[in-house]
Coordinates of C-alpha atoms and ligand atoms in Angstrom, one line a residue:
X1 CA 27.6 114.8 106.5
X2 CA 24.3 116.2 107.6
X3 CA 24.2 117.2 111.3
X4 CA 20.7 115.8 111.6
X5 CA 21.9 112.4 110.7
X6 CA 25.2 112.4 112.8
X7 CA 25.4 109.7 115.5
X8 CA 26.4 112.2 118.2
X9 CA 25.2 113.3 121.5
X10 CA 26.5 116.5 123.0
X11 CA 25.9 117.0 126.7
X12 CA 24.7 120.2 128.5
X13 CA 27.3 119.7 131.2
X14 CA 30.7 118.3 131.7
X15 CA 30.6 114.7 133.0
X16 CA 31.1 114.8 136.8
X17 CA 33.9 112.2 136.8
X18 CA 36.0 114.1 134.2
X19 CA 39.0 116.1 135.9
X20 CA 40.9 117.3 132.9
X21 CA 40.0 119.4 130.0
X22 CA 40.4 116.8 127.3
X23 CA 38.2 114.3 129.1
X24 CA 35.6 116.9 129.9
X25 CA 35.4 118.3 126.3
X26 CA 35.7 115.0 124.4
X27 CA 32.9 113.6 126.6
X28 CA 30.6 116.6 126.4
X29 CA 31.2 117.1 122.6
X30 CA 30.1 113.5 122.0
X31 CA 33.5 112.2 120.9
X32 CA 33.8 109.4 123.5
X33 CA 31.3 107.5 125.7
X34 CA 32.4 105.5 128.7
X35 CA 31.6 101.9 128.8
X36 CA 33.3 101.0 132.0
X37 CA 36.3 102.4 134.0
X38 CA 39.1 103.4 131.5
X39 CA 37.2 101.9 128.6
X40 CA 35.5 104.0 126.0
X41 CA 33.5 103.9 122.9
X42 CA 35.1 106.0 120.2
X43 CA 32.1 107.7 118.6
X44 CA 32.1 108.5 114.8
X45 CA 33.6 112.0 115.5
X46 CA 36.4 110.5 117.6
X47 CA 37.1 107.7 115.2
X48 CA 37.6 110.1 112.3
X49 CA 40.3 112.0 114.5
X50 CA 41.9 108.7 115.4
X51 CA 42.1 107.5 111.8
X52 CA 43.7 110.8 110.7
X53 CA 46.4 110.4 113.5
X54 CA 46.9 106.8 112.5
X55 CA 47.3 107.7 108.8
X56 CA 49.8 110.4 109.7
X57 CA 51.7 107.9 111.8
X58 CA 51.4 105.2 109.0
X59 CA 52.7 107.6 106.3
X60 CA 55.8 108.6 108.3
X61 CA 56.5 105.1 109.6
X62 CA 56.3 103.8 106.0
X63 CA 58.5 106.7 104.7
X64 CA 61.0 105.8 107.5
X65 CA 61.3 102.3 106.1
X66 CA 59.1 100.4 108.7
X67 CA 56.6 97.7 107.6
X68 CA 53.1 97.4 109.1
X69 CA 51.7 94.1 110.4
X70 CA 49.1 93.1 113.0
X71 CA 49.7 90.8 115.9
X72 CA 47.2 89.0 118.0
X73 CA 45.6 90.8 120.9
X74 CA 45.4 87.7 123.2
X75 CA 48.8 86.3 124.1
X76 CA 49.9 83.0 125.6
X77 CA 51.5 82.9 129.1
X78 CA 54.4 80.8 127.9
X79 CA 56.1 83.6 126.0
X80 CA 55.9 85.9 128.9
X81 CA 57.5 83.2 131.0
X82 CA 60.3 83.0 128.4
X83 CA 61.0 86.7 128.6
X84 CA 60.7 86.6 132.5
X85 CA 57.9 89.2 132.6
X86 CA 54.9 87.0 133.5
X87 CA 55.8 87.6 137.2
X88 CA 57.6 90.9 136.8
X89 CA 54.8 92.8 135.0
X90 CA 52.4 93.0 138.0
X91 CA 48.8 93.7 138.1
X92 CA 48.6 95.8 134.9
X93 CA 48.8 92.6 133.0
X94 CA 45.2 91.4 132.5
X95 CA 45.4 87.5 132.8
X96 CA 42.7 85.1 131.8
X97 CA 42.0 81.4 131.0
X98 CA 40.5 79.8 128.0
X99 CA 38.1 76.8 128.0
X100 CA 41.1 74.4 128.2
X101 CA 42.4 76.3 131.2
X102 CA 45.3 77.6 129.2
X103 CA 46.5 80.8 130.7
X104 CA 46.6 83.9 128.4
X105 CA 46.8 87.6 128.8
X106 CA 45.5 90.7 126.9
X107 CA 48.4 92.4 125.1
X108 CA 49.6 95.5 127.0
X109 CA 52.5 95.7 124.6
X110 CA 54.1 93.2 122.1
X111 CA 57.8 92.6 122.7
X112 CA 57.3 88.9 123.4
X113 CA 55.2 88.2 120.5
X114 CA 57.4 90.1 118.0
X115 CA 60.5 88.5 119.3
X116 CA 58.9 85.0 119.0
X117 CA 57.8 85.9 115.5
X118 CA 61.3 87.2 114.5
X119 CA 63.1 84.2 115.7
X120 CA 61.0 82.1 113.5
X121 CA 61.7 84.3 110.4
X122 CA 64.9 86.3 110.8
X123 CA 67.5 83.5 110.6
X124 CA 70.4 85.3 108.9
X125 CA 72.2 88.7 109.2
X126 CA 71.1 89.2 105.6
X127 CA 67.5 89.8 106.5
X128 CA 68.3 92.7 108.8
X129 CA 67.9 95.5 109.7
X130 CA 64.1 95.3 109.8
X131 CA 61.5 97.5 111.6
X132 CA 58.0 96.2 112.1
X133 CA 55.1 98.1 113.6
X134 CA 51.4 97.8 114.2
X135 CA 48.5 100.0 115.2
X136 CA 46.2 98.3 117.7
X137 CA 44.2 98.4 120.9
X138 CA 46.1 97.5 124.0
X139 CA 44.8 96.7 127.5
X140 CA 46.5 97.6 130.7
X141 CA 44.8 97.2 134.1
X142 CA 46.0 100.6 135.1
X143 CA 46.0 101.4 138.9
X144 CA 44.3 104.6 138.3
X145 CA 42.6 104.8 135.0
X146 CA 41.9 108.5 134.7
X147 CA 41.8 111.6 132.6
X148 CA 39.7 109.9 129.9
X149 CA 41.8 108.9 126.8
X150 CA 44.9 110.1 128.4
X151 CA 45.2 107.2 130.8
X152 CA 42.7 104.4 129.8
X153 CA 42.8 100.8 130.4
X154 CA 42.0 100.0 126.7
X155 CA 43.8 102.4 124.4
X156 CA 45.2 102.5 120.9
X157 CA 48.9 102.4 120.4
X158 CA 51.4 102.2 117.5
X159 CA 54.2 100.0 118.5
X160 CA 57.3 99.4 116.5
X161 CA 60.2 96.9 116.9
X162 CA 63.5 97.0 115.2
X163 CA 65.9 94.2 114.8
X164 CA 69.7 94.9 114.1
X165 CA 72.9 93.1 114.1
X166 CA 74.9 95.7 115.7
X167 CA 74.7 98.6 118.3
X168 CA 75.6 101.0 115.4
X169 CA 72.7 99.7 113.4
X170 CA 70.4 100.2 116.4
X171 CA 71.8 103.7 117.0
X172 CA 71.0 104.6 113.4
X173 CA 67.4 103.2 113.5
X174 CA 66.9 105.0 116.9
X175 CA 67.9 108.4 115.2
X176 CA 65.6 107.5 112.3
X177 CA 62.6 106.9 114.5
X178 CA 63.4 110.1 116.6
X179 CA 63.2 112.1 113.3
X180 CA 60.0 110.3 112.1
X181 CA 58.4 111.0 115.5
X182 CA 59.2 114.7 115.4
X183 CA 57.6 114.9 111.9
X184 CA 54.5 112.9 113.1
X185 CA 53.8 115.2 116.0
X186 CA 54.5 118.3 114.1
X187 CA 52.0 117.1 111.4
X188 CA 49.4 116.5 114.2
X189 CA 49.8 120.0 115.2
X190 CA 51.5 119.1 118.4
X191 CA 55.0 120.3 118.9
X192 CA 56.8 117.9 121.3
X193 CA 60.0 118.0 123.3
X194 CA 62.3 115.0 123.2
X195 CA 63.4 114.3 126.7
X196 CA 65.7 111.7 128.2
X197 CA 63.8 109.3 130.4
X198 CA 64.1 106.4 132.7
X199 CA 64.8 103.1 130.9
X200 CA 63.9 100.7 133.8
X201 CA 66.2 98.5 135.7
X202 CA 68.4 97.6 132.7
X203 CA 71.4 100.0 133.2
X204 CA 73.1 101.5 130.3
X205 CA 70.0 101.6 128.0
X206 CA 69.0 104.8 126.3
X207 CA 65.4 106.0 126.0
X208 CA 63.6 109.2 125.2
X209 CA 60.1 110.4 125.5
X210 CA 58.3 112.8 123.3
X211 CA 56.4 115.2 125.5
X212 CA 53.6 117.7 124.8
X213 CA 54.4 120.6 127.2
X214 CA 51.2 121.8 128.9
X215 CA 50.2 124.2 131.5
X216 CA 47.0 122.2 132.3
X217 CA 46.8 119.8 135.1
X218 CA 46.8 116.8 132.7
X219 CA 50.6 116.7 132.4
X220 CA 51.7 113.7 134.5
X221 CA 55.3 114.2 134.1
X222 CA 57.6 116.9 135.3
X223 CA 60.2 117.8 132.6
X224 CA 63.4 119.6 133.6
X225 CA 65.1 121.5 130.8
X226 CA 67.8 123.9 130.2
X227 CA 67.2 126.9 127.8
X228 CA 70.9 127.4 127.4
X229 CA 72.2 124.0 126.1
X230 CA 68.9 122.0 125.4
X231 CA 69.3 119.5 128.1
X232 CA 65.8 117.9 128.8
X233 CA 64.7 115.1 130.9
X234 CA 61.8 113.5 132.6
X235 CA 62.1 113.9 136.5
X236 CA 62.6 110.1 136.8
X237 CA 65.8 110.6 134.9
X238 CA 66.9 114.1 135.4
X239 CA 70.1 114.9 137.1
X240 CA 71.6 118.1 138.3
X241 CA 74.5 119.8 139.8
X242 CA 73.8 120.8 143.4
X243 CA 73.8 124.3 144.7
X244 CA 76.4 125.0 147.5
X245 CA 75.0 124.0 151.1
X246 CA 76.0 123.9 154.6
X247 CA 76.9 120.2 155.1
X248 CA 79.2 120.2 158.2
X249 CA 77.5 120.6 161.5
X250 CA 80.8 121.2 163.5
X251 CA 79.8 124.6 164.6
X252 CA 76.5 123.3 166.1
X253 CA 77.7 120.0 167.7
X254 CA 80.9 119.7 169.6
X255 CA 80.5 116.0 170.2
X256 CA 78.7 112.9 169.0
X257 CA 75.8 112.1 171.4
X258 CA 72.2 110.9 171.6
X259 CA 70.0 113.7 172.8
X260 CA 66.3 114.2 173.4
X261 CA 64.4 115.7 170.5
X262 CA 60.8 115.4 171.8
X263 CA 57.9 115.6 169.3
X264 CA 60.1 116.3 166.3
X265 CA 58.2 114.1 163.9
X266 CA 59.0 116.1 160.7
X267 CA 62.2 117.5 159.3
X268 CA 61.0 121.0 159.9
X269 CA 60.2 120.4 163.6
X270 CA 63.6 118.8 164.1
X271 CA 65.5 121.6 162.3
X272 CA 63.6 124.2 164.2
X273 CA 64.1 122.4 167.6
X274 CA 67.9 122.1 167.0
X275 CA 68.1 125.5 165.3
X276 CA 70.0 124.2 162.4
X277 CA 69.5 124.0 158.6
X278 CA 67.8 120.9 157.3
X279 CA 71.0 120.2 155.2
X280 CA 72.5 118.9 158.4
X281 CA 69.9 116.1 158.9
X282 CA 70.2 112.8 157.3
X283 CA 66.7 111.6 156.4
X284 CA 65.8 107.9 156.5
X285 CA 62.7 106.8 154.6
X286 CA 61.2 103.4 154.4
X287 CA 59.9 102.2 151.0
X288 CA 58.4 99.0 149.9
X289 CA 59.9 97.6 146.6
X290 CA 58.3 94.5 145.3
X291 CA 57.0 93.7 148.8
X292 CA 60.5 94.2 150.5
X293 CA 61.4 97.1 152.7
X294 CA 64.2 99.3 151.5
X295 CA 65.7 102.2 153.5
X296 CA 66.7 105.3 151.5
X297 CA 69.1 107.8 152.9
X298 CA 69.2 111.4 151.7
X299 CA 70.1 114.8 152.9
X300 CA 66.9 116.1 154.5
X301 CA 66.4 119.2 152.3
X302 CA 66.1 116.9 149.3
X303 CA 63.4 114.5 148.0
X304 CA 63.7 110.9 146.9
X305 CA 62.8 110.3 143.3
X306 CA 61.0 106.9 143.6
X307 CA 61.7 105.5 140.2
X308 CA 65.5 106.2 140.6
X309 CA 65.3 104.4 143.9
X310 CA 63.5 101.5 142.4
X311 CA 66.0 101.1 139.6
X312 CA 68.8 101.3 142.1
X313 CA 67.5 98.1 143.8
X314 CA 66.3 96.5 140.6
X315 CA 62.6 96.4 141.4
X316 CA 59.3 96.8 139.5
X317 CA 57.0 98.4 141.9
X318 CA 57.7 101.0 144.6
X319 CA 55.7 102.8 147.2
X320 CA 56.3 104.5 150.5
X321 CA 55.8 102.2 153.5
X322 CA 52.6 102.7 155.6
X323 CA 52.8 103.5 159.3
X324 CA 51.6 100.0 160.1
X325 CA 54.5 98.5 157.9
X326 CA 57.0 100.8 159.6
X327 CA 55.7 99.6 163.0
X328 CA 55.9 96.0 162.0
X329 CA 59.5 96.5 160.7
X330 CA 60.5 98.2 163.9
X331 CA 59.1 95.4 166.0
X332 CA 60.9 92.8 163.9
X333 CA 64.2 94.6 164.4
X334 CA 63.6 95.0 168.1
X335 CA 62.8 98.8 168.1
X336 CA 59.7 100.7 169.0
X337 CA 60.4 104.1 167.2
X338 CA 57.7 105.9 165.3
X339 CA 58.1 107.5 162.0
X340 CA 60.4 110.7 162.4
X341 CA 62.9 108.8 164.5
X342 CA 63.9 106.0 162.2
X343 CA 67.7 105.5 161.3
X344 CA 70.0 103.1 159.5
X345 CA 71.6 101.6 162.6
X346 CA 70.6 98.1 163.5
X347 CA 68.5 97.6 160.4
X348 CA 70.3 94.5 159.4
X349 CA 69.2 92.4 156.5
X350 CA 67.6 95.3 154.8
X351 CA 68.7 97.0 151.7
X352 CA 69.9 100.4 152.2
X353 CA 70.4 102.9 149.4
X354 CA 72.2 106.2 150.1
X355 CA 71.9 109.1 147.9
X356 CA 75.0 111.1 146.6
X357 CA 74.1 114.0 148.8
X358 CA 75.0 111.8 151.9
X359 CA 78.5 111.5 150.8
X360 CA 79.7 114.9 151.9
X361 CA 77.7 115.2 155.3
X362 CA 79.7 115.7 158.5
X363 CA 78.7 116.1 162.0
X364 CA 75.0 115.6 161.1
X365 CA 71.8 114.5 162.8
X366 CA 70.3 111.0 162.3
X367 CA 67.5 109.0 163.8
X368 CA 68.5 106.0 166.1
X369 CA 65.2 104.1 166.1
X370 CA 64.2 105.6 169.5
X371 CA 61.1 107.7 169.6
X372 CA 61.8 111.4 170.7
X373 CA 65.7 111.0 170.3
X374 CA 68.3 111.7 167.6
X375 CA 72.1 111.4 167.4
X376 CA 73.7 114.7 166.7
X377 CA 77.3 115.4 165.6
X378 CA 77.3 112.0 163.8
X379 CA 79.5 111.1 160.9
X380 CA 79.4 108.4 158.3
X381 CA 81.5 106.1 160.5
X382 CA 78.6 106.1 163.0
X383 CA 76.1 104.5 160.5
X384 CA 76.4 101.2 158.7
X385 CA 79.0 101.4 156.0
X386 CA 77.7 102.6 152.7
X387 CA 79.3 100.7 149.7
X388 CA 78.3 103.0 147.0
X389 CA 76.3 106.2 146.7
X390 CA 73.7 106.4 144.0
X391 CA 71.6 109.3 142.7
X392 CA 68.1 108.9 144.0
X393 CA 67.4 112.6 144.3
X394 CA 64.5 114.4 142.7
X395 CA 65.8 117.4 140.7
X396 CA 64.3 120.8 141.6
X397 CA 63.8 123.9 139.4
X398 CA 66.8 126.1 139.9
X399 CA 69.3 123.4 140.4
X400 CA 72.1 123.7 137.9
X401 CA 72.0 121.9 134.5
X402 CA 74.3 118.8 134.5
X403 CA 75.7 119.7 131.1
X404 CA 76.2 123.5 131.1
X405 CA 75.7 124.6 134.7
X406 CA 72.9 127.1 134.0
X407 CA 69.7 126.9 136.2
X408 CA 67.2 124.2 135.1
X409 CA 63.5 125.0 134.5
X410 CA 60.6 122.8 135.1
X411 CA 57.3 122.3 133.1
X412 CA 54.6 119.6 132.9
X413 CA 54.4 117.2 129.9
X414 CA 52.1 114.5 128.6
X415 CA 54.2 111.6 127.1
X416 CA 52.6 110.8 123.8
X417 CA 55.4 108.7 122.5
X418 CA 58.7 107.0 123.4
X419 CA 61.6 105.3 121.9
X420 CA 63.8 102.7 123.6
X421 CA 67.0 100.9 122.9
X422 CA 66.2 97.4 124.2
X423 CA 69.5 95.8 123.1
X424 CA 69.2 92.0 123.9
X425 CA 66.8 92.4 126.8
X426 CA 64.1 90.1 125.1
X427 CA 66.2 88.4 122.3
X428 CA 68.7 86.9 124.9
X429 CA 66.4 85.3 127.3
X430 CA 64.0 84.2 124.5
X431 CA 67.0 82.8 122.4
X432 CA 65.9 84.8 119.5
X433 CA 69.1 84.5 117.4
X434 CA 70.4 84.7 113.9
X435 CA 73.5 83.5 112.1
X436 CA 76.2 86.2 111.5
X437 CA 78.7 86.4 108.6
X438 CA 80.9 83.7 110.3
X439 CA 78.1 81.4 111.0
X440 CA 77.9 82.2 114.7
X441 CA 74.6 82.5 116.4
X442 CA 73.9 85.9 118.0
X443 CA 70.8 87.5 119.6
X444 CA 69.2 90.4 117.8
X445 CA 69.9 93.9 118.9
X446 CA 66.4 95.4 119.3
X447 CA 64.7 98.7 119.8
X448 CA 61.0 99.6 120.4
X449 CA 59.1 102.7 119.6
X450 CA 55.6 103.5 120.8
X451 CA 53.0 106.2 120.2
X452 CA 49.8 106.6 122.1
X453 CA 47.3 107.1 119.3
X454 CA 44.3 107.8 121.6
X455 CA 46.5 109.7 124.1
X456 CA 47.8 111.8 121.2
X457 CA 44.2 112.8 120.3
X458 CA 43.5 113.8 123.9
X459 CA 46.8 115.7 124.1
X460 CA 45.8 117.7 121.1
X461 CA 42.7 118.8 123.0
X462 CA 44.7 119.7 126.0
X463 CA 46.9 121.9 123.8
X464 CA 44.2 123.3 121.6
X465 CA 41.0 124.5 123.3
X466 CA 39.4 127.5 124.8
X467 CA 36.5 127.9 127.3
X468 CA 34.0 127.2 124.6
X469 CA 35.4 123.9 123.3
X470 CA 38.1 122.2 121.2
X471 CA 40.2 123.9 118.5
X472 CA 41.3 120.9 116.4
X473 CA 44.4 121.4 114.3
X474 CA 43.1 121.0 110.7
X475 CA 45.3 117.9 110.1
X476 CA 43.4 115.9 112.7
X477 CA 40.1 117.6 112.8
X478 CA 37.1 115.2 112.5
X479 CA 35.7 117.5 109.9
X480 CA 37.1 120.8 108.5
X481 CA 34.1 123.0 108.1
X482 CA 30.5 123.3 109.5
X483 CA 28.0 125.2 107.5
X484 CA 25.3 126.6 109.7
X485 CA 22.1 127.9 108.0
X486 CA 20.5 130.2 110.7
X487 CA 17.0 129.4 109.7
X488 CA 16.3 126.2 107.9
X489 CA 13.0 127.4 106.9
X490 CA 14.5 130.3 104.9
X491 CA 14.6 129.2 101.3
X492 CA 17.5 131.4 100.2
X493 CA 19.7 130.4 103.3
X494 CA 19.0 126.7 102.6
X495 CA 19.7 127.1 99.0
X496 CA 23.1 128.8 99.5
X497 CA 24.0 126.5 102.3
X498 CA 23.3 123.4 100.3
X499 CA 25.2 124.8 97.3
X500 CA 28.3 125.5 99.3
X501 CA 28.0 122.1 100.9
X502 CA 28.0 120.4 97.7
X503 CA 30.8 122.4 96.2
X504 CA 33.0 121.7 99.2
X505 CA 32.2 118.1 99.2
X506 CA 33.1 117.6 95.7
X507 CA 36.4 119.5 96.1
X508 CA 37.3 117.0 98.9
X509 CA 36.7 119.2 101.9
X510 CA 35.2 117.4 104.9
X511 CA 32.2 119.3 105.6
X512 CA 29.1 119.1 108.0
X513 CA 25.9 120.9 107.2
X514 CA 24.0 121.7 110.4
X515 CA 20.6 121.2 109.0
X516 CA 19.0 120.7 112.5
X517 CA 15.8 122.7 113.4
X518 CA 17.6 124.4 116.3
X519 CA 18.2 127.9 117.4
X520 CA 21.3 129.4 115.9
X521 CA 22.8 129.8 119.3
X522 CA 22.6 126.1 120.0
X523 CA 24.3 125.3 116.7
X524 CA 27.0 127.8 117.3
X525 CA 27.7 126.4 120.8
X526 CA 28.0 122.9 119.4
X527 CA 30.2 124.1 116.5
X528 CA 32.6 125.7 119.0
X529 CA 32.4 122.6 121.3
X530 CA 33.1 120.1 118.6
X531 CA 35.9 122.3 117.4
X532 CA 35.4 122.5 113.6
X533 CA 38.4 124.6 112.3
X534 CA 36.0 126.7 110.1
X535 CA 32.3 127.8 110.5
X536 CA 30.3 129.3 107.8
X537 CA 27.1 130.9 108.9
X538 CA 24.5 131.6 106.3
X539 CA 22.1 134.1 107.9
X540 CA 20.1 137.2 107.1
X541 CA 23.2 138.9 105.4
X542 CA 22.8 136.6 102.6
X543 CA 20.2 138.9 101.3
X544 CA 23.1 141.4 100.7
X545 CA 25.2 138.5 99.2
X546 CA 27.4 137.6 102.2
X547 CA 28.0 134.8 104.5
X548 CA 29.9 134.9 107.8
X549 CA 33.2 133.0 107.9
X550 CA 34.8 132.2 111.2
X551 CA 38.2 130.8 112.0
X552 CA 37.9 128.8 115.2
X553 CA 41.6 129.0 116.1
X554 CA 41.9 132.8 116.1
X555 CA 38.1 133.8 116.4
X556 CA 38.6 136.0 113.4
X557 CA 35.4 136.6 111.4
X558 CA 35.1 137.6 107.8
X559 CA 32.2 138.6 105.6
X560 CA 32.6 136.9 102.2
X561 CA 30.4 136.1 99.2
X562 CA 29.6 132.3 99.2
X563 CA 31.8 131.7 96.2
X564 CA 34.8 133.5 97.9
X565 CA 34.3 131.5 101.2
X566 CA 34.4 128.3 99.1
X567 CA 37.4 129.2 97.3
X568 CA 39.1 130.4 100.4
X569 CA 38.2 127.2 102.3
X570 CA 39.5 124.9 99.5
X571 CA 42.8 127.0 99.6
X572 CA 43.2 126.8 103.3
X573 CA 42.3 123.2 103.8
X574 CA 43.6 121.6 100.7
X575 CA 46.4 124.0 99.8
X576 CA 45.0 124.4 96.3
Ligands
ATP1 P1 53.1 105.9 131.0 O1 54.4 106.2 131.7 O2 52.4 107.2 130.7 O3 52.3 104.9 131.7 P2 54.4 104.0 129.4 O4 55.8 104.2 129.7 O5 53.6 102.9 130.2 O6 53.6 105.4 129.6 P3 54.6 102.7 126.9 O7 54.5 101.3 127.5 O8 56.0 102.9 126.4 O9 54.1 103.7 127.9 O10 53.6 102.9 125.8 C1 53.8 103.7 124.6 C2 52.9 104.9 124.6 O11 51.5 104.4 124.8 C3 53.0 105.9 125.6 O12 54.1 106.8 125.2 C4 51.7 106.5 125.7 O13 51.6 107.5 124.6 C5 50.8 105.4 125.3 N1 50.2 104.9 126.6 C6 50.7 104.1 127.6 N2 49.8 103.8 128.5 C7 48.7 104.5 128.1 C8 47.3 104.4 128.7 N3 47.1 103.9 129.9 N4 46.4 105.1 128.0 C9 46.6 105.7 126.9 N5 47.8 105.8 126.3 C10 48.8 105.1 126.9
MG2 MG1 52.5 102.8 131.9

């Protein structure tokens, strides 16, 4: 490829709407161009990277025994009604009508389509196990499309779905996929950690995410892990053993009474006013889960993990209630307390979820829905009866590992893929069944396995860059080498550059010749920004028989004869 012909536009500045490194660099280096919010053109450089990732995914999926197909992008509402997700999926599902007023949606994922397809084809146990996958654009009307390709509205995904006749079969395929995923990400130059994750409202299911650990601010997930035993989990799923804490307030409160606690709107203010540790306060929080208020009770030194709370009540969307919603709720229940003084008593008809930390509390402090007052020396018998305690607590670094008891650590991660045991979640409601050995009909036991192709490319930039630009791993670089003649008017420089270019091309190396009539500094800047793994500069030293050979990853520079440089590149890149 000649640089002068390449359809690329590098920018002098980072785009102003880009917050994270990968978005900034991919936009500035001319890999992506935004069309509208969360929707990007993949420019030729980007498309080469994406195709390389796709090919690695394809090779490993095929090796693992999966078969590729391609399903439609536009999907009919009826199938989503069968699975029960038409209402449940929420606003991320982009809904539309055709000219006959038939309601459709843009595929955000394909469980419904594949399950309907399988039920037409997989009639007998003899046809299983089978694993089917596709690589395709998805559309999700994300609440906050941001971070460029990391969280787009339109993005490319590999999604695979397995069909088995037994849980053992599914377990085996799940293992098989976990193994394939590890190989895929390693080949992309992106080591990942496989972590336990939230599997939604269906209890008992197993799921794992593949996280690229990162110290940049692009990691949207907190990952808790134990160096000692290998435990690793997303914060929405992580559990821990608690550190010892003071949970009996007997020494502070000799009797149960309601007292004045003026202006104690926060836990800190209340603890300071009463001169007690916050572990003696029962915190009551109001959330809205799928439009309904839910009260969460937790020991006040701890934080509620929203996904855990949402799963505990079986919802799809959760957020903390606004002050206006709390005021409305108070009015409805006949109280006029402001936030800071809310408590569970008198909140009839509302779901109340109590965290495990509440179980051991004695002689504690709790809100009684009266502004500027709290009940002190309270016990569990003073609040509405709690039927069962659930873990809705956010784990913190330093908490003890649930498996081995050593302190947990925390880091940020970008989820590039996940694997999920679905069981009969789709096959049962959609009546997707087969005949077993005894002629009985049974629903398929399913698994699903996703990889964000475009997100993986962006995660690679997060993991591999410096202040000058991207440092693509060779396996997914758009091109391997750029040859930069310093002065295109110098005959010898151009002759050597052209010869090297031709030799590398014919050996199968992906090479760009920067034949633009630009200053060397501009070309070097672009080379670093775009992130070619190798740069060969043909400048004045060619008069002494040398070119300059630079390795982007390490910054190492060598002076080599042109033939040596060519030989070395072929060896490094093609392992020949
Ligand atoms: P997230 O929690 O990040 O929203 P998800 O749980 O919705 O991800 P899946 O529905 O399982 O993700 O999709 C499979 C893969 O697709 C994810 O692991 C991720 O790599 C990718 N992906 C999901 N949403 C997006 C998006 N908005 N932009 C780019 N890639 C995405
Ligand atoms: Mg999502």
